[in-house]
């Protein structure tokens, strides 16, 4: 959350550097098209989150979703998290969690049709879920679920298509408010580790200010994080690192690995990426109205915080942003990983461009991703090549934290889910154009969106999107874009590395170009994505090679794989 700032000044600031950039001619008709098919697909869960007034900070944060093949049949199933309703007791002096809403697991039946199998699989749960991280945590060949919650987090171990709660036996214990969680192998020992980003300390029995709400323009709204209210309400909660020991066992190692900060911050997204290209996984954390963190890995799983020194901590104007989502991706095709950060209303989103050494400059304004975001509050986001033309478009889920937003002079509670199309600028480089209105279709309509998960559940080679909306059922945005090129999807199977290959760097070479992706399952905010890496290749006649650099240091090269196919790349095994 964020205090009111001057929208006019921020809009001018966002627009000025982008002026003068001319775009190559656009097609007469939009090539990108998304159709909303969630209801037809059978996705019936309605997201609950507190009381409709949202007078207290946990009630406005929403939840995420995850694409995974839980039953091993080769297609993508869907887990959708849920929150809980809240009752205000004594006008908010105490809050009661109703515990009557449930999360859901949907089995993919083909043809973009799904069946709710929650009760049969152990996923019919009443936790207040925010962050959902997927991974094969015990390297047994199936995908497990980690639920970051308001309240105790939950590890659900996949046992042959049924999920068993294994939190206590795993050694994981996080009872704070988890807004972000992600798996990676920080010490490259073959076992996945877990980083949990906690948001703030909140006591439902003793809400801030004895339950008396914040008032803006005579309207009652929730108190934001401590940096906003300056009264000590909703202080930051410490993040936690759990080291994987093998067999689904973990131990807490936050201080041991250099990850304790002088002051706990209000954290949202946590993502892993090898931002300095040295072969290990660094940690990026987005914080609310506080500098974002970049923890640099020394190669042995010990970290040093270098966010400010590397240009990642702040926005382009030199101030901390109210960061929500983080998305690492090689957006300029130079082989390193840049980072998109979604921010609050009246704050432009940030696009941190990597110089190749893990140092960043926020280039959202000249590259077109700032101006269209100033009157939006961004949450989940993702890069995808919607029309397979070889570049990366951007999808962003937007929605306000205040149902009373317009009444207090801010943008609306419900907003567009935006699609920024990658286009060619006058310099010949890729810039982004907010094409939401031009595209229309499934992007039409206003929602208070939170989570966004990409996947190809219909196996047609392009990426669809699942969006979670406050007080609504999920939206399934089927990609029906006119194809401008060919594609390849890559599925990794680790042996010496972790089974999912998380942290592997995959490079596809075709037509004189190279596309580089990094294997990760969780990015953006709250959500986990298709485990296959999807590459739109444009108009190429063949693929020259696919190279995988595994976390173990091993290298795999596949020459001439078929276009428009799913390529499975196994790592050569080696006894541990």
Coordinates of C-alpha atoms in Angstrom, one line a residue:
X1 CA 0.0 0.0 0.0
X2 CA 1.0 3.6 -0.5
X3 CA 0.2 7.1 0.6
X4 CA -1.3 9.6 -1.8
X5 CA 1.2 11.2 -4.1
X6 CA 0.7 13.8 -6.8
X7 CA -0.7 11.9 -9.8
X8 CA -0.2 14.8 -12.2
X9 CA 3.5 15.2 -11.4
X10 CA 4.1 11.4 -11.6
X11 CA 2.3 11.1 -14.9
X12 CA 4.4 13.9 -16.4
X13 CA 7.6 12.3 -15.0
X14 CA 6.6 9.0 -16.6
X15 CA 5.8 10.5 -20.0
X16 CA 8.7 12.9 -20.6
X17 CA 11.6 10.6 -21.4
X18 CA 9.5 8.5 -23.7
X19 CA 8.4 11.4 -26.0
X20 CA 9.9 11.3 -29.5
X21 CA 10.2 7.5 -29.9
X22 CA 8.5 6.6 -33.1
X23 CA 7.1 3.1 -33.7
X24 CA 7.3 0.9 -36.8
X25 CA 3.9 0.6 -38.5
X26 CA 1.5 -1.6 -36.7
X27 CA -0.6 -4.3 -38.4
X28 CA -4.0 -3.0 -39.5
X29 CA -5.7 -5.6 -37.3
X30 CA -4.3 -6.7 -33.9
X31 CA -2.6 -10.0 -34.1
X32 CA -2.8 -10.6 -30.4
X33 CA -6.1 -12.0 -29.0
X34 CA -7.2 -13.5 -25.7
X35 CA -10.6 -15.0 -25.0
X36 CA -11.9 -15.4 -21.4
X37 CA -13.0 -19.0 -21.1
X38 CA -12.8 -19.6 -17.3
X39 CA -16.5 -20.3 -16.7
X40 CA -16.8 -22.6 -19.7
X41 CA -13.6 -24.4 -18.6
X42 CA -15.3 -25.2 -15.2
X43 CA -13.3 -22.9 -13.0
X44 CA -16.0 -22.1 -10.4
X45 CA -14.0 -21.1 -7.2
X46 CA -14.8 -17.6 -6.1
X47 CA -12.0 -15.9 -4.3
X48 CA -12.7 -14.8 -0.7
X49 CA -10.6 -12.2 1.1
X50 CA -11.9 -10.6 4.3
X51 CA -14.8 -8.3 4.4
X52 CA -15.9 -6.3 1.3
X53 CA -15.0 -3.0 3.0
X54 CA -11.3 -4.2 3.3
X55 CA -10.7 -2.0 6.4
X56 CA -7.6 -4.1 7.4
X57 CA -4.4 -4.7 5.4
X58 CA -4.6 -8.5 5.0
X59 CA -8.0 -8.3 3.3
X60 CA -6.8 -6.6 0.1
X61 CA -3.9 -8.8 -0.9
X62 CA -5.5 -11.7 -2.7
X63 CA -3.9 -14.9 -3.8
X64 CA -2.3 -16.7 -6.7
X65 CA -2.5 -19.9 -8.8
X66 CA -0.2 -22.6 -10.1
X67 CA 0.0 -24.7 -13.3
X68 CA 1.4 -28.2 -12.6
X69 CA 1.0 -31.7 -13.8
X70 CA 0.0 -33.2 -10.5
X71 CA -1.0 -36.7 -11.8
X72 CA 1.8 -37.2 -14.3
X73 CA -0.4 -37.6 -17.4
X74 CA 1.6 -35.0 -19.4
X75 CA -0.9 -32.1 -19.4
X76 CA -1.2 -29.1 -17.1
X77 CA -3.6 -29.1 -14.1
X78 CA -4.4 -26.1 -12.1
X79 CA -4.2 -25.2 -8.4
X80 CA -6.0 -22.0 -7.4
X81 CA -5.5 -20.5 -3.9
X82 CA -8.1 -18.9 -1.8
X83 CA -8.3 -16.5 1.1
X84 CA -10.9 -16.4 3.9
X85 CA -13.7 -14.2 5.0
X86 CA -13.4 -12.0 8.1
X87 CA -16.0 -10.9 10.6
X88 CA -15.5 -7.5 12.4
X89 CA -16.1 -8.0 16.1
X90 CA -16.9 -4.9 18.2
X91 CA -16.6 -2.7 15.1
X92 CA -13.2 -4.1 14.3
X93 CA -11.6 -4.2 17.8
X94 CA -11.1 -7.9 17.0
X95 CA -11.2 -9.8 13.7
X96 CA -12.5 -13.4 13.3
X97 CA -11.4 -15.5 10.4
X98 CA -14.4 -17.5 9.1
X99 CA -12.4 -20.5 7.7
X100 CA -15.3 -21.4 5.3
X101 CA -13.5 -20.8 1.9
X102 CA -11.4 -23.4 0.3
X103 CA -8.6 -23.6 -2.4
X104 CA -9.1 -25.9 -5.4
X105 CA -7.2 -28.3 -7.6
X106 CA -8.6 -28.7 -11.1
X107 CA -7.7 -31.7 -13.2
X108 CA -7.2 -31.0 -16.9
X109 CA -9.6 -33.1 -19.0
X110 CA -8.5 -31.8 -22.3
X111 CA -10.1 -29.2 -24.6
X112 CA -9.7 -26.5 -21.9
X113 CA -12.1 -28.3 -19.6
X114 CA -11.3 -28.9 -16.0
X115 CA -12.8 -31.0 -13.1
X116 CA -12.5 -30.0 -9.4
X117 CA -10.6 -32.9 -7.7
X118 CA -9.8 -31.1 -4.5
X119 CA -11.6 -33.4 -2.1
X120 CA -10.1 -36.5 -3.7
X121 CA -6.5 -35.2 -3.7
X122 CA -6.1 -33.6 -0.3
X123 CA -6.3 -30.1 -1.7
X124 CA -9.7 -29.2 -0.2
X125 CA -8.1 -26.9 2.4
X126 CA -9.2 -23.9 4.4
X127 CA -5.8 -22.1 4.7
X128 CA -5.6 -18.4 3.9
X129 CA -3.3 -18.8 0.9
X130 CA -1.4 -16.0 -0.8
X131 CA 1.8 -17.3 -2.3
X132 CA 1.9 -20.7 -4.2
X133 CA 5.3 -22.2 -5.1
X134 CA 5.6 -25.5 -7.0
X135 CA 8.6 -27.8 -7.2
X136 CA 9.7 -31.4 -6.9
X137 CA 11.1 -30.8 -3.4
X138 CA 12.1 -34.4 -2.8
X139 CA 13.4 -35.2 -6.3
X140 CA 10.9 -38.2 -6.7
X141 CA 9.6 -37.2 -10.1
X142 CA 6.3 -35.4 -9.1
X143 CA 5.4 -31.8 -8.3
X144 CA 4.8 -30.8 -4.7
X145 CA 3.0 -27.6 -3.5
X146 CA 4.1 -25.0 -1.0
X147 CA 1.4 -22.7 0.3
X148 CA 2.5 -19.4 1.7
X149 CA -0.3 -18.3 4.0
X150 CA -1.6 -15.7 6.4
X151 CA -0.9 -18.0 9.3
X152 CA 1.2 -21.2 9.2
X153 CA 2.5 -22.1 5.8
X154 CA 1.8 -25.6 4.4
X155 CA 4.0 -28.1 2.4
X156 CA 1.8 -30.5 0.5
X157 CA 3.9 -33.5 -0.7
X158 CA 2.6 -35.3 -3.8
X159 CA 2.3 -39.0 -3.3
X160 CA 1.2 -40.5 -6.6
X161 CA -1.3 -37.8 -7.4
X162 CA -2.6 -37.3 -3.8
X163 CA -1.3 -34.5 -1.6
X164 CA -0.2 -35.2 2.0
X165 CA 0.6 -32.4 4.4
X166 CA 4.3 -32.8 5.2
X167 CA 5.0 -29.4 6.8
X168 CA 6.1 -30.6 10.3
X169 CA 8.1 -33.5 9.1
X170 CA 9.9 -31.4 6.4
X171 CA 11.4 -29.1 9.1
X172 CA 9.8 -26.0 7.5
X173 CA 8.1 -23.7 10.0
X174 CA 6.9 -20.3 8.9
X175 CA 3.9 -18.9 10.9
X176 CA 4.3 -15.3 9.7
X177 CA 2.4 -13.7 6.8
X178 CA 4.0 -15.2 3.6
X179 CA 3.5 -13.0 0.5
X180 CA 6.2 -14.6 -1.6
X181 CA 7.9 -18.0 -1.8
X182 CA 10.2 -19.7 -4.3
X183 CA 12.4 -22.7 -4.6
X184 CA 15.9 -22.9 -6.1
X185 CA 19.2 -24.6 -5.3
X186 CA 21.3 -21.9 -3.7
X187 CA 24.4 -24.1 -3.1
X188 CA 24.1 -26.3 -6.2
X189 CA 24.1 -29.5 -4.1
X190 CA 21.2 -31.0 -6.1
X191 CA 18.5 -30.3 -3.5
X192 CA 16.1 -27.4 -3.7
X193 CA 16.1 -24.7 -1.0
X194 CA 13.2 -22.4 -0.1
X195 CA 13.0 -18.6 0.4
X196 CA 9.9 -17.2 2.0
X197 CA 9.2 -13.5 1.9
X198 CA 7.0 -12.3 4.8
X199 CA 5.0 -9.2 4.5
X200 CA 4.1 -7.6 7.9
X201 CA 3.2 -8.5 11.4
X202 CA -0.6 -8.4 12.0
X203 CA -2.5 -9.6 15.0
X204 CA -6.2 -10.4 14.2
X205 CA -7.0 -10.2 17.9
X206 CA -5.4 -6.8 18.2
X207 CA -5.6 -4.9 14.9
X208 CA -3.7 -1.6 14.6
X209 CA -4.9 1.4 16.4
X210 CA -7.3 -0.8 18.4
X211 CA -9.2 -1.4 15.2
X212 CA -9.9 2.2 14.4
X213 CA -9.4 2.7 10.7
X214 CA -7.3 5.2 8.8
X215 CA -9.4 8.1 7.4
X216 CA -8.7 9.8 4.0
X217 CA -11.1 12.6 2.9
X218 CA -13.5 11.4 5.6
X219 CA -13.5 7.9 4.2
X220 CA -12.4 4.9 6.3
X221 CA -9.7 2.8 4.7
X222 CA -7.1 0.3 5.9
X223 CA -3.8 1.4 7.5
X224 CA -1.0 0.6 5.1
X225 CA 2.5 -0.7 5.9
X226 CA 4.6 1.1 8.5
X227 CA 6.5 3.2 6.0
X228 CA 3.2 4.8 4.9
X229 CA 1.4 5.3 8.2
X230 CA 4.5 6.4 10.2
X231 CA 2.8 5.2 13.4
X232 CA 4.4 1.8 13.7
X233 CA 1.3 0.0 12.4
X234 CA 1.9 -3.1 10.3
X235 CA 5.6 -3.4 10.7
X236 CA 7.8 -5.6 8.5
X237 CA 8.2 -9.3 9.1
X238 CA 11.5 -11.1 8.7
X239 CA 12.0 -13.3 5.6
X240 CA 13.3 -16.9 6.0
X241 CA 15.6 -19.3 4.1
X242 CA 15.2 -23.0 4.5
X243 CA 18.1 -25.2 3.1
X244 CA 17.2 -28.5 1.5
X245 CA 18.8 -31.5 3.1
X246 CA 17.4 -34.1 0.7
X247 CA 14.3 -36.3 0.8
X248 CA 12.0 -33.3 1.3
X249 CA 13.7 -32.3 4.6
X250 CA 14.8 -28.7 5.3
X251 CA 16.5 -26.6 8.0
X252 CA 16.3 -22.9 8.7
X253 CA 19.5 -21.1 7.7
X254 CA 18.6 -17.4 7.3
X255 CA 21.3 -15.8 9.5
X256 CA 23.9 -18.5 8.7
X257 CA 23.6 -17.6 5.0
X258 CA 23.7 -13.8 5.5
X259 CA 20.1 -13.0 4.9
X260 CA 19.1 -11.2 8.1
X261 CA 18.6 -7.5 7.5
X262 CA 19.1 -4.8 10.2
X263 CA 15.4 -4.2 10.1
X264 CA 12.7 -6.5 8.8
X265 CA 10.9 -5.1 5.7
X266 CA 7.4 -5.5 4.3
X267 CA 8.2 -8.0 1.5
X268 CA 6.0 -9.1 -1.4
X269 CA 7.6 -11.1 -4.3
X270 CA 10.7 -13.2 -3.9
X271 CA 12.3 -14.6 -7.0
X272 CA 15.6 -16.4 -7.9
X273 CA 17.8 -15.5 -10.8
X274 CA 21.5 -15.6 -11.8
X275 CA 21.6 -11.9 -12.3
X276 CA 25.4 -11.6 -12.5
X277 CA 25.9 -14.6 -14.7
X278 CA 28.3 -16.5 -12.5
X279 CA 26.3 -19.8 -12.4
X280 CA 24.5 -19.5 -9.0
X281 CA 21.1 -18.2 -8.0
X282 CA 20.8 -14.8 -6.5
X283 CA 17.6 -13.6 -4.6
X284 CA 15.5 -10.6 -5.5
X285 CA 12.9 -9.3 -3.1
X286 CA 10.3 -6.6 -3.7
X287 CA 9.4 -4.5 -0.6
X288 CA 6.5 -2.1 0.0
X289 CA 7.6 1.5 0.2
X290 CA 11.1 0.4 1.1
X291 CA 14.1 -0.3 -1.0
X292 CA 14.0 -3.7 -2.8
X293 CA 16.7 -6.2 -2.0
X294 CA 19.2 -8.0 -4.2
X295 CA 21.1 -10.7 -2.3
X296 CA 24.1 -11.8 -4.3
X297 CA 25.2 -15.4 -4.0
X298 CA 29.0 -16.1 -3.5
X299 CA 28.7 -19.4 -5.2
X300 CA 28.5 -21.4 -2.0
X301 CA 25.0 -20.3 -0.9
X302 CA 26.1 -17.3 1.2
X303 CA 24.6 -13.9 0.4
X304 CA 25.5 -10.2 0.5
X305 CA 22.8 -7.5 0.1
X306 CA 23.8 -5.3 -2.8
X307 CA 20.5 -3.8 -4.0
X308 CA 21.5 -0.2 -3.8
X309 CA 25.0 -0.7 -5.1
X310 CA 23.7 -2.5 -8.2
X311 CA 20.9 -0.1 -9.0
X312 CA 18.0 -2.3 -8.1
X313 CA 16.8 -1.0 -4.8
X314 CA 15.0 2.1 -6.0
X315 CA 13.0 3.4 -9.0
X316 CA 14.1 5.7 -11.8
X317 CA 13.4 8.8 -9.6
X318 CA 15.7 7.5 -6.9
X319 CA 13.0 6.7 -4.4
X320 CA 11.8 3.4 -3.0
X321 CA 8.7 2.0 -4.7
X322 CA 5.7 0.1 -3.3
X323 CA 6.9 -3.0 -5.1
X324 CA 4.5 -6.0 -5.6
X325 CA 5.7 -8.3 -8.4
X326 CA 9.1 -9.2 -9.8
X327 CA 9.7 -10.9 -13.2
X328 CA 13.3 -11.7 -14.3
X329 CA 13.7 -12.2 -18.1
X330 CA 16.1 -11.5 -20.9
X331 CA 13.9 -8.8 -22.5
X332 CA 16.6 -7.3 -24.8
X333 CA 18.1 -10.7 -25.9
X334 CA 21.6 -10.0 -24.8
X335 CA 21.9 -13.2 -22.7
X336 CA 21.5 -11.7 -19.2
X337 CA 18.4 -11.3 -17.0
X338 CA 16.5 -8.0 -16.7
X339 CA 13.8 -7.4 -14.0
X340 CA 10.3 -6.0 -14.3
X341 CA 8.9 -4.6 -11.0
X342 CA 5.2 -3.8 -10.6
X343 CA 4.4 -0.9 -8.3
X344 CA 1.6 1.0 -6.6
X345 CA -1.0 3.4 -8.0
X346 CA 0.6 6.8 -9.0
X347 CA 4.0 5.0 -9.3
X348 CA 5.2 3.8 -12.8
X349 CA 6.3 0.2 -13.0
X350 CA 10.0 -0.3 -13.2
X351 CA 12.1 -2.2 -15.8
X352 CA 15.6 -2.8 -14.6
X353 CA 17.9 -3.5 -17.5
X354 CA 21.0 -5.6 -16.7
X355 CA 24.3 -4.4 -18.0
X356 CA 25.7 -7.9 -18.1
X357 CA 27.4 -7.8 -14.7
X358 CA 24.3 -7.7 -12.5
X359 CA 24.0 -3.9 -12.4
X360 CA 20.8 -2.3 -13.4
X361 CA 19.3 0.9 -14.7
X362 CA 15.5 1.5 -14.6
X363 CA 14.5 2.0 -18.3
X364 CA 10.7 1.6 -18.0
X365 CA 10.0 5.2 -19.2
X366 CA 12.0 5.3 -22.5
X367 CA 11.0 1.7 -23.3
X368 CA 7.3 2.4 -22.9
X369 CA 6.4 0.5 -19.7
X370 CA 6.0 3.5 -17.4
X371 CA 3.3 5.9 -18.7
X372 CA 0.5 3.4 -19.0
X373 CA 1.1 2.1 -15.5
X374 CA 0.9 5.3 -13.5
X375 CA -2.8 5.1 -12.9
X376 CA -2.6 1.3 -12.3
X377 CA -1.7 -0.8 -9.2
X378 CA 0.3 -3.7 -10.5
X379 CA 0.5 -7.2 -8.9
X380 CA 1.3 -10.3 -10.9
X381 CA 3.0 -10.0 -14.2
X382 CA 4.8 -12.1 -16.8
X383 CA 6.6 -11.9 -20.1
X384 CA 5.3 -14.0 -23.0
X385 CA 5.5 -14.1 -26.8
X386 CA 1.8 -13.9 -27.3
X387 CA 1.9 -14.2 -31.2
X388 CA 5.2 -16.1 -31.5
X389 CA 6.9 -13.4 -33.5
X390 CA 10.2 -13.7 -31.5
X391 CA 9.9 -11.0 -29.0
X392 CA 8.4 -10.7 -25.5
X393 CA 5.1 -9.0 -24.7
X394 CA 4.1 -8.2 -21.1
X395 CA 0.9 -9.1 -19.3
X396 CA 0.1 -7.3 -16.0
X397 CA -2.7 -8.0 -13.5
X398 CA -3.9 -4.7 -11.9
X399 CA -6.3 -3.8 -9.1
X400 CA -6.4 -1.4 -6.1
X401 CA -6.2 -2.2 -2.4
X402 CA -9.0 0.2 -1.5
X403 CA -12.6 -0.5 -2.6
X404 CA -13.0 3.2 -1.7
X405 CA -10.1 4.2 -4.1
X406 CA -12.0 6.7 -6.2
X407 CA -13.6 8.3 -3.2
X408 CA -10.2 9.1 -1.7
X409 CA -8.8 10.5 -5.0
X410 CA -7.0 7.4 -6.3
X411 CA -7.6 5.1 -9.3
X412 CA -10.4 2.6 -9.2
X413 CA -10.7 -0.6 -7.2
X414 CA -11.2 -2.4 -10.5
X415 CA -8.8 -2.0 -13.4
X416 CA -7.8 -3.4 -16.8
X417 CA -5.5 -6.3 -17.0
X418 CA -2.9 -4.9 -19.4
X419 CA -1.1 -6.3 -22.4
X420 CA 1.9 -4.4 -23.5
X421 CA 2.9 -5.4 -27.1
X422 CA 6.5 -5.5 -28.0
X423 CA 7.0 -3.4 -31.1
X424 CA 10.0 -1.9 -33.0
X425 CA 11.0 1.6 -32.1
X426 CA 12.7 4.2 -34.3
X427 CA 16.1 3.1 -32.9
X428 CA 15.4 -0.5 -34.1
X429 CA 15.2 -1.7 -30.5
X430 CA 12.2 -3.3 -28.9
X431 CA 9.9 -1.0 -27.0
X432 CA 6.4 -1.7 -25.5
X433 CA 3.1 -0.3 -26.4
X434 CA 0.0 -0.5 -24.2
X435 CA -2.2 -2.4 -26.6
X436 CA -5.0 -3.4 -24.1
X437 CA -7.8 -1.3 -25.6
X438 CA -6.7 -2.1 -29.1
X439 CA -6.7 -5.8 -28.4
X440 CA -10.0 -5.9 -26.4
X441 CA -11.5 -9.3 -26.3
X442 CA -10.7 -11.2 -23.0
X443 CA -8.8 -8.2 -21.8
X444 CA -12.0 -6.0 -21.7
X445 CA -13.7 -5.4 -18.4
X446 CA -12.5 -4.2 -15.0
X447 CA -11.4 -6.5 -12.2
X448 CA -9.4 -6.2 -9.0
X449 CA -6.8 -8.7 -10.2
X450 CA -3.9 -10.1 -8.2
X451 CA -2.2 -13.3 -9.3
X452 CA -1.2 -14.3 -12.9
X453 CA 0.1 -17.7 -14.0
X454 CA 1.2 -18.6 -17.5
X455 CA 0.8 -22.1 -19.0
X456 CA -0.1 -24.1 -22.1
X457 CA -2.9 -26.4 -20.8
X458 CA -4.3 -27.0 -24.3
X459 CA -0.9 -28.1 -25.7
X460 CA -1.1 -25.8 -28.8
X461 CA 2.3 -24.2 -28.4
X462 CA 1.2 -20.7 -27.2
X463 CA 0.8 -19.5 -23.6
X464 CA -2.5 -18.9 -22.0
X465 CA -2.9 -17.0 -18.7
X466 CA -4.8 -17.7 -15.5
X467 CA -5.7 -14.5 -13.6
X468 CA -7.1 -14.4 -10.0
X469 CA -9.5 -11.6 -9.2
X470 CA -10.8 -10.4 -5.9
X471 CA -14.4 -11.6 -5.2
X472 CA -14.6 -13.4 -8.5
X473 CA -13.9 -16.8 -10.1
X474 CA -10.6 -17.0 -11.9
X475 CA -10.3 -15.8 -15.5
X476 CA -8.7 -18.2 -18.0
X477 CA -7.4 -16.1 -20.9
X478 CA -7.1 -18.5 -23.9
X479 CA -4.5 -17.3 -26.3
X480 CA -6.1 -17.1 -29.8
X481 CA -3.5 -14.8 -31.4
X482 CA -2.7 -15.0 -35.1
X483 CA 0.6 -16.7 -35.2
X484 CA 3.6 -14.8 -36.7
X485 CA 6.1 -17.5 -36.3
X486 CA 7.2 -20.9 -34.9
X487 CA 7.7 -22.1 -31.4
X488 CA 9.6 -24.6 -29.1
X489 CA 8.9 -25.7 -25.5
X490 CA 11.7 -27.2 -23.4
X491 CA 11.2 -29.5 -20.5
X492 CA 14.2 -30.2 -18.3
X493 CA 14.8 -33.3 -16.2
X494 CA 17.7 -32.9 -13.8
X495 CA 19.8 -35.7 -12.5
X496 CA 22.9 -34.2 -10.9
X497 CA 21.0 -31.0 -10.6
X498 CA 17.5 -30.7 -8.9
X499 CA 14.9 -32.7 -10.8
X500 CA 13.1 -29.6 -12.2
X501 CA 16.3 -28.1 -13.5
X502 CA 15.5 -24.8 -11.6
X503 CA 18.4 -22.4 -12.2
X504 CA 19.4 -23.9 -15.6
X505 CA 20.1 -21.5 -18.4
X506 CA 18.6 -22.5 -21.7
X507 CA 19.7 -20.9 -25.1
X508 CA 17.9 -21.6 -28.4
X509 CA 19.7 -20.6 -31.6
X510 CA 17.8 -20.2 -34.8
X511 CA 17.8 -17.9 -37.8
X512 CA 20.9 -16.0 -36.7
X513 CA 19.3 -15.2 -33.3
X514 CA 19.6 -16.5 -29.8
X515 CA 16.9 -16.7 -27.1
X516 CA 17.9 -17.2 -23.5
X517 CA 15.6 -18.3 -20.7
X518 CA 16.2 -19.4 -17.1
X519 CA 14.4 -22.3 -15.6
X520 CA 12.2 -21.1 -12.7
X521 CA 8.7 -22.1 -11.7
X522 CA 7.7 -19.2 -9.6
X523 CA 7.9 -15.5 -10.7
X524 CA 5.7 -12.4 -10.7
X525 CA 3.7 -12.5 -7.6
X526 CA 1.9 -15.3 -5.7
X527 CA 2.0 -17.7 -8.7
X528 CA 3.9 -20.5 -10.4
X529 CA 4.0 -21.2 -14.1
X530 CA 4.2 -23.9 -16.7
X531 CA 7.4 -25.9 -16.0
X532 CA 8.3 -25.9 -19.7
X533 CA 10.2 -23.0 -21.1
X534 CA 8.3 -21.5 -24.1
X535 CA 10.2 -19.8 -26.9
X536 CA 8.5 -17.9 -29.7
X537 CA 10.9 -17.9 -32.6
X538 CA 9.4 -15.8 -35.3
X539 CA 9.8 -16.8 -38.9
X540 CA 12.5 -19.4 -38.8
X541 CA 12.8 -22.5 -41.0
X542 CA 14.8 -24.6 -38.5
X543 CA 16.3 -24.6 -35.1
X544 CA 20.1 -24.8 -35.1
X545 CA 20.6 -25.9 -31.4
X546 CA 19.4 -25.9 -27.9
X547 CA 22.0 -25.5 -25.1
X548 CA 21.4 -26.1 -21.4
X549 CA 23.8 -25.1 -18.8
X550 CA 22.7 -27.0 -15.7
X551 CA 23.1 -25.8 -12.1
X552 CA 25.6 -28.7 -11.6
X553 CA 27.9 -27.1 -14.2
X554 CA 27.1 -29.8 -16.8
X555 CA 26.2 -28.8 -20.3
X556 CA 23.8 -30.4 -22.7
X557 CA 23.4 -29.5 -26.4
X558 CA 20.6 -30.8 -28.7
X559 CA 21.2 -30.1 -32.4
X560 CA 18.3 -29.5 -34.8
X561 CA 15.3 -30.3 -32.7
X562 CA 11.9 -30.1 -34.4
X563 CA 10.0 -26.9 -34.7
X564 CA 6.6 -26.6 -33.0
X565 CA 7.4 -29.3 -30.5
X566 CA 8.0 -30.0 -26.8
X567 CA 11.7 -31.0 -26.3
X568 CA 12.6 -33.0 -23.2
X569 CA 16.2 -32.5 -22.2
X570 CA 17.6 -34.9 -19.5
X571 CA 20.7 -34.1 -17.6
X572 CA 23.4 -36.8 -17.8
X573 CA 23.3 -38.6 -14.5
X574 CA 26.2 -38.9 -12.1
X575 CA 26.1 -40.7 -8.8
X576 CA 26.2 -38.4 -5.8

